[in-house]
Amino acid sequence: MVCYELHMEDQHLIELRARIQKNHKARVKLARHWPTQAYRLYDRDLPNYPYIVDIYGEHGVVWFKGRKRFDNDEIKDQQLIELVASELGLNREQITIKKRSPQKRFERYQKLDSQSQLILIEEAGAKFEVNLTDYLDTGLFLDHRPLRREIARLAKPGSRFLNLFCYTGSVSVMAALSGATTCNIDLSNTYLEWAKRNFTHNQLNPTDHRFYQQSATDLSAIQGQSFDLIYVDPPTFSNSKKAQDFDVQVHHEKLLIDLKKNLTPSGEIFFSCNKRDFVLSPGLNQHYKIIDWTRQSLPEDFRDAQIHHCFRLRTATER
Ligand SMILES: C[S@@+](CC[C@H](N)C(=O)[O-])C[C@H]1O[C@@H](n2cnc3c(N)ncnc32)[C@H](O)[C@@H]1O
């Protein structure tokens, strides 16, 4: 019996090695083609290894995604780290493992640690600051790589770009590199400062752009202003002393209708969210022509088709 179990474990490890090698080969092509230094290497591909492995340049971040941890999970953590390190030619110290899931949904954007392992990674000619240790998220959502490229394509010199819930401003950087002037709104000063640093890393002067620390549901700072492109990427739920609770399912309709006043006649809103069972309010069809752009917005290194939803909204009737 013990012998059989050992054999099974060896077999699982062989399968894991083969999968990491296969994925790595495909990702090297993807990384060259895009080009990008950041991609998802492994996405819960094998049920015995419920992990996500993201690569940021010369570093890896491993998330344990199992429902609960078992006694031998520490061994599996080490096996996975060992395999990723040897396949990519990294030291084990270059791989960070995150085992903690957020206790409560509104804790997602809080600080977890203060090691501040910061690196700069390049994607499609832009540089982004990534923090591998201190928060649950690293500062760059890899699943939004196609959306960043689409915004870079649509933004033109002189375009006006509004980013609500702007986080670290990576999408704004892409718009600004195409010549847009950007307006960025987020409740957190930490993320707004991070966004400004991302501008600086790309030789963009943050003082040429606007950054407002306030709730994205409060549009007073942009009253009477029009934008050609608007990006809205709210959290599923946010609860802060600085603003009223925001629940994307409940509040997205009003927010998107309110934004109509700020959209130029030929402008477009990109709306995305990560709530898995999210349903776009049918009432929005009275105000916008809407395209569900989720499929096109998913990068090929993500196996999870529900990682996010993405919609494009326009007031103009022609497409
Ligand atoms: C990019 S969004 C969430 C991204 C992704 N859709 C998700 O669910 O994880 C996270 C950002 O929203 C900001 N945020 C949360 N509540 C907010 C609010 N009411 N107004 C403005 N920003 C808010 C946070 O500070 C953080 O920078």
Short mmCIF file of C-alpha atoms in Angstrom, two decimals, residues 53-283:
data_model
loop_
_atom_site.label_atom_id
_atom_site.label_comp_id
_atom_site.label_asym_id
_atom_site.label_seq_id
_atom_site.Cartn_x
_atom_site.Cartn_y
_atom_site.Cartn_z
CA VAL A 53 2.58 30.25 -10.90
CA ASP A 54 3.19 33.69 -12.38
CA ILE A 55 6.55 34.75 -13.76
CA TYR A 56 7.74 38.34 -13.48
CA GLY A 57 11.09 38.67 -15.23
CA GLU A 58 13.63 36.77 -13.16
CA HIS A 59 11.11 36.05 -10.39
CA GLY A 60 8.24 33.69 -9.79
CA VAL A 61 5.19 34.06 -7.56
CA VAL A 62 3.39 30.91 -6.48
CA TRP A 63 -0.13 30.99 -5.05
CA PHE A 64 -1.53 27.96 -3.28
CA LYS A 65 -5.15 27.73 -4.46
CA GLY A 66 -6.36 24.54 -2.78
CA ARG A 67 -9.49 24.71 -0.65
CA LYS A 68 -7.59 23.59 2.44
CA ARG A 69 -4.02 22.61 3.18
CA PHE A 70 -3.07 19.02 3.97
CA ASP A 71 -0.05 17.65 5.87
CA ASN A 72 2.04 16.95 2.77
CA ASP A 73 1.33 20.32 1.11
CA GLU A 74 4.61 21.76 2.41
CA ILE A 75 6.39 19.00 0.47
CA LYS A 76 4.34 19.81 -2.65
CA ASP A 77 5.16 23.53 -2.28
CA GLN A 78 8.86 22.68 -2.28
CA GLN A 79 8.54 20.25 -5.20
CA LEU A 80 6.79 22.87 -7.30
CA ILE A 81 9.27 25.62 -6.39
CA GLU A 82 12.15 23.26 -7.17
CA LEU A 83 10.71 22.34 -10.56
CA VAL A 84 9.93 25.92 -11.59
CA ALA A 85 13.36 27.10 -10.45
CA SER A 86 15.21 24.38 -12.35
CA GLU A 87 13.10 24.75 -15.54
CA LEU A 88 13.53 28.53 -15.65
CA GLY A 89 17.11 28.59 -14.34
CA LEU A 90 16.19 30.57 -11.21
CA ASN A 91 17.33 30.31 -7.60
CA ARG A 92 14.69 29.17 -5.12
CA GLU A 93 15.03 32.56 -3.42
CA GLN A 94 13.70 34.19 -6.59
CA ILE A 95 10.37 32.46 -6.05
CA THR A 96 7.87 33.87 -3.57
CA ILE A 97 5.10 31.65 -2.26
CA LYS A 98 1.80 33.11 -1.11
CA LYS A 99 -0.27 30.76 0.99
CA ARG A 100 -2.56 33.22 2.69
CA SER A 101 -5.97 33.82 1.25
CA PRO A 102 -7.76 36.98 2.32
CA GLN A 103 -9.86 36.39 5.42
CA LYS A 104 -12.47 38.90 4.39
CA ARG A 105 -13.19 40.18 0.94
CA PHE A 106 -12.43 43.84 1.75
CA GLU A 107 -8.94 42.92 3.03
CA ARG A 108 -7.78 42.16 -0.50
CA TYR A 109 -5.97 45.44 -1.07
CA GLN A 110 -4.43 45.72 2.41
CA LYS A 111 -0.74 45.26 3.14
CA LEU A 112 0.29 41.70 4.14
CA ASP A 113 4.02 42.15 4.59
CA SER A 114 6.67 44.84 4.35
CA GLN A 115 9.64 43.16 2.68
CA SER A 116 9.03 45.40 -0.35
CA GLN A 117 10.61 43.18 -2.95
CA LEU A 118 10.12 45.58 -5.87
CA ILE A 119 11.09 44.87 -9.45
CA LEU A 120 10.46 46.51 -12.80
CA ILE A 121 9.09 44.38 -15.59
CA GLU A 122 8.58 45.24 -19.26
CA GLU A 123 5.50 44.61 -21.32
CA ALA A 124 4.91 45.87 -24.85
CA GLY A 125 7.49 48.61 -24.49
CA ALA A 126 6.24 49.82 -21.09
CA LYS A 127 7.78 49.35 -17.64
CA PHE A 128 5.74 48.46 -14.58
CA GLU A 129 6.70 48.31 -10.93
CA VAL A 130 5.72 45.04 -9.32
CA ASN A 131 5.78 44.24 -5.60
CA LEU A 132 6.24 40.51 -5.12
CA THR A 133 5.84 40.34 -1.37
CA ASP A 134 3.72 42.94 0.38
CA TYR A 135 0.20 42.60 -1.00
CA LEU A 136 -2.03 39.81 -2.20
CA ASP A 137 -1.81 41.23 -5.73
CA THR A 138 1.48 42.31 -7.26
CA GLY A 139 0.46 45.63 -8.87
CA LEU A 140 0.04 44.31 -12.41
CA PHE A 141 -2.98 42.22 -13.38
CA LEU A 142 -1.59 39.79 -15.96
CA ASP A 143 -5.07 38.84 -17.20
CA HIS A 144 -5.54 42.42 -18.43
CA ARG A 145 -2.58 42.34 -20.82
CA PRO A 146 -4.86 42.24 -23.95
CA LEU A 147 -6.92 45.12 -22.57
CA ARG A 148 -3.77 47.20 -22.03
CA ARG A 149 -2.81 46.56 -25.62
CA GLU A 150 -6.29 47.52 -26.89
CA ILE A 151 -6.23 50.80 -24.93
CA ALA A 152 -2.74 51.54 -26.27
CA ARG A 153 -4.09 50.93 -29.79
CA LEU A 154 -7.17 53.14 -29.38
CA ALA A 155 -5.55 56.04 -27.52
CA LYS A 156 -4.16 58.74 -29.81
CA PRO A 157 -2.19 61.90 -29.22
CA GLY A 158 -4.62 64.29 -27.56
CA SER A 159 -7.07 61.56 -26.45
CA ARG A 160 -8.55 62.04 -23.02
CA PHE A 161 -8.49 58.89 -20.89
CA LEU A 162 -10.29 58.36 -17.57
CA ASN A 163 -9.32 55.46 -15.29
CA LEU A 164 -11.69 54.74 -12.39
CA PHE A 165 -10.43 52.43 -9.60
CA CYS A 166 -7.09 53.04 -11.32
CA TYR A 167 -4.99 50.88 -8.90
CA THR A 168 -1.33 51.15 -10.04
CA GLY A 169 -2.23 52.95 -13.27
CA SER A 170 -0.83 50.38 -15.73
CA VAL A 171 -3.66 50.93 -18.22
CA SER A 172 -3.22 54.71 -17.93
CA VAL A 173 0.49 54.33 -18.67
CA MET A 174 -0.36 52.50 -21.90
CA ALA A 175 -2.83 55.25 -22.87
CA ALA A 176 -0.31 57.96 -21.99
CA LEU A 177 2.45 56.27 -24.00
CA SER A 178 0.09 56.52 -27.00
CA GLY A 179 -0.22 60.24 -26.38
CA ALA A 180 -3.37 60.48 -24.22
CA THR A 181 -3.71 62.72 -21.20
CA THR A 182 -5.04 60.69 -18.32
CA CYS A 183 -7.20 61.26 -15.27
CA ASN A 184 -6.87 58.66 -12.51
CA ILE A 185 -9.19 58.11 -9.57
CA ASP A 186 -8.64 55.73 -6.66
CA LEU A 187 -9.48 55.70 -2.99
CA SER A 188 -5.99 54.66 -1.96
CA ASN A 189 -3.08 57.08 -1.83
CA THR A 190 -0.66 54.12 -1.75
CA TYR A 191 -1.88 52.99 -5.16
CA LEU A 192 -2.03 56.51 -6.59
CA GLU A 193 1.63 57.03 -5.60
CA TRP A 194 2.47 53.67 -7.16
CA ALA A 195 0.63 54.77 -10.33
CA LYS A 196 2.68 58.00 -10.43
CA ARG A 197 5.89 55.97 -10.09
CA ASN A 198 4.74 53.82 -13.03
CA PHE A 199 4.40 57.01 -15.07
CA THR A 200 7.89 58.09 -14.05
CA HIS A 201 9.36 54.66 -14.92
CA ASN A 202 8.11 55.33 -18.47
CA GLN A 203 9.53 58.86 -18.76
CA LEU A 204 6.01 60.26 -18.45
CA ASN A 205 5.70 63.25 -16.16
CA PRO A 206 2.90 62.61 -13.61
CA THR A 207 2.28 66.36 -13.36
CA ASP A 208 1.00 66.24 -16.97
CA HIS A 209 -1.74 63.89 -15.73
CA ARG A 210 -4.33 64.06 -12.96
CA PHE A 211 -4.60 61.83 -9.88
CA TYR A 212 -7.51 62.13 -7.47
CA GLN A 213 -7.79 60.31 -4.17
CA GLN A 214 -11.52 59.85 -3.83
CA SER A 215 -14.29 57.35 -4.35
CA ALA A 216 -14.81 56.42 -7.98
CA THR A 217 -18.55 56.79 -7.39
CA ASP A 218 -18.00 60.50 -6.69
CA LEU A 219 -17.60 62.06 -10.13
CA SER A 220 -17.52 65.67 -8.86
CA ALA A 221 -13.82 66.12 -9.76
CA ILE A 222 -14.61 65.46 -13.43
CA GLN A 223 -17.93 67.26 -13.63
CA GLY A 224 -18.43 68.80 -17.08
CA GLN A 225 -15.36 67.02 -18.53
CA SER A 226 -15.47 64.65 -21.48
CA PHE A 227 -13.29 61.63 -22.16
CA ASP A 228 -12.72 59.63 -25.34
CA LEU A 229 -11.87 56.46 -23.45
CA ILE A 230 -12.96 55.43 -19.98
CA TYR A 231 -11.74 52.36 -18.12
CA VAL A 232 -13.69 51.14 -15.09
CA ASP A 233 -12.26 48.15 -13.20
CA PRO A 234 -13.94 48.00 -9.79
CA PRO A 235 -13.27 45.43 -7.11
CA THR A 236 -16.04 42.93 -6.47
CA PHE A 237 -16.67 44.60 -3.15
CA SER A 238 -15.02 47.43 -1.32
CA ASN A 239 -15.56 48.68 2.15
CA SER A 240 -13.61 51.62 3.50
CA LYS A 241 -14.01 54.32 6.12
CA LYS A 242 -13.33 56.85 3.34
CA ALA A 243 -16.30 55.91 1.15
CA GLN A 244 -19.60 54.14 1.06
CA ASP A 245 -19.52 50.39 0.44
CA PHE A 246 -19.22 49.48 -3.21
CA ASP A 247 -20.70 46.22 -4.47
CA VAL A 248 -20.05 45.80 -8.18
CA GLN A 249 -23.21 43.82 -8.83
CA VAL A 250 -25.41 46.36 -7.07
CA HIS A 251 -23.68 49.61 -8.05
CA HIS A 252 -22.27 49.16 -11.56
CA GLU A 253 -25.45 50.19 -13.37
CA LYS A 254 -25.75 53.62 -11.75
CA LEU A 255 -22.02 54.29 -12.11
CA LEU A 256 -22.02 53.44 -15.82
CA ILE A 257 -25.16 55.50 -16.48
CA ASP A 258 -23.65 58.47 -14.57
CA LEU A 259 -20.53 58.21 -16.73
CA LYS A 260 -22.55 58.84 -19.89
CA LYS A 261 -22.24 62.57 -19.16
CA ASN A 262 -18.45 62.25 -19.30
CA LEU A 263 -18.19 60.28 -22.52
CA THR A 264 -17.64 62.01 -25.88
CA PRO A 265 -20.26 61.08 -28.53
CA SER A 266 -17.83 58.70 -30.24
CA GLY A 267 -16.19 57.60 -26.99
CA GLU A 268 -16.03 54.16 -25.43
CA ILE A 269 -16.13 52.72 -21.92
CA PHE A 270 -14.27 49.52 -21.06
CA PHE A 271 -15.81 47.94 -17.99
CA SER A 272 -14.28 44.92 -16.33
CA CYS A 273 -14.77 43.04 -13.10
CA ASN A 274 -13.67 39.81 -11.46
CA LYS A 275 -16.91 38.73 -9.83
CA ARG A 276 -17.30 35.24 -11.25
CA ASP A 277 -21.11 35.20 -11.42
CA PHE A 278 -21.39 38.86 -12.42
CA VAL A 279 -24.38 39.78 -14.60
CA LEU A 280 -24.36 43.07 -16.49
CA SER A 281 -27.54 44.99 -15.77
CA PRO A 282 -29.95 44.69 -18.76
CA GLY A 283 -31.06 48.28 -18.00
#
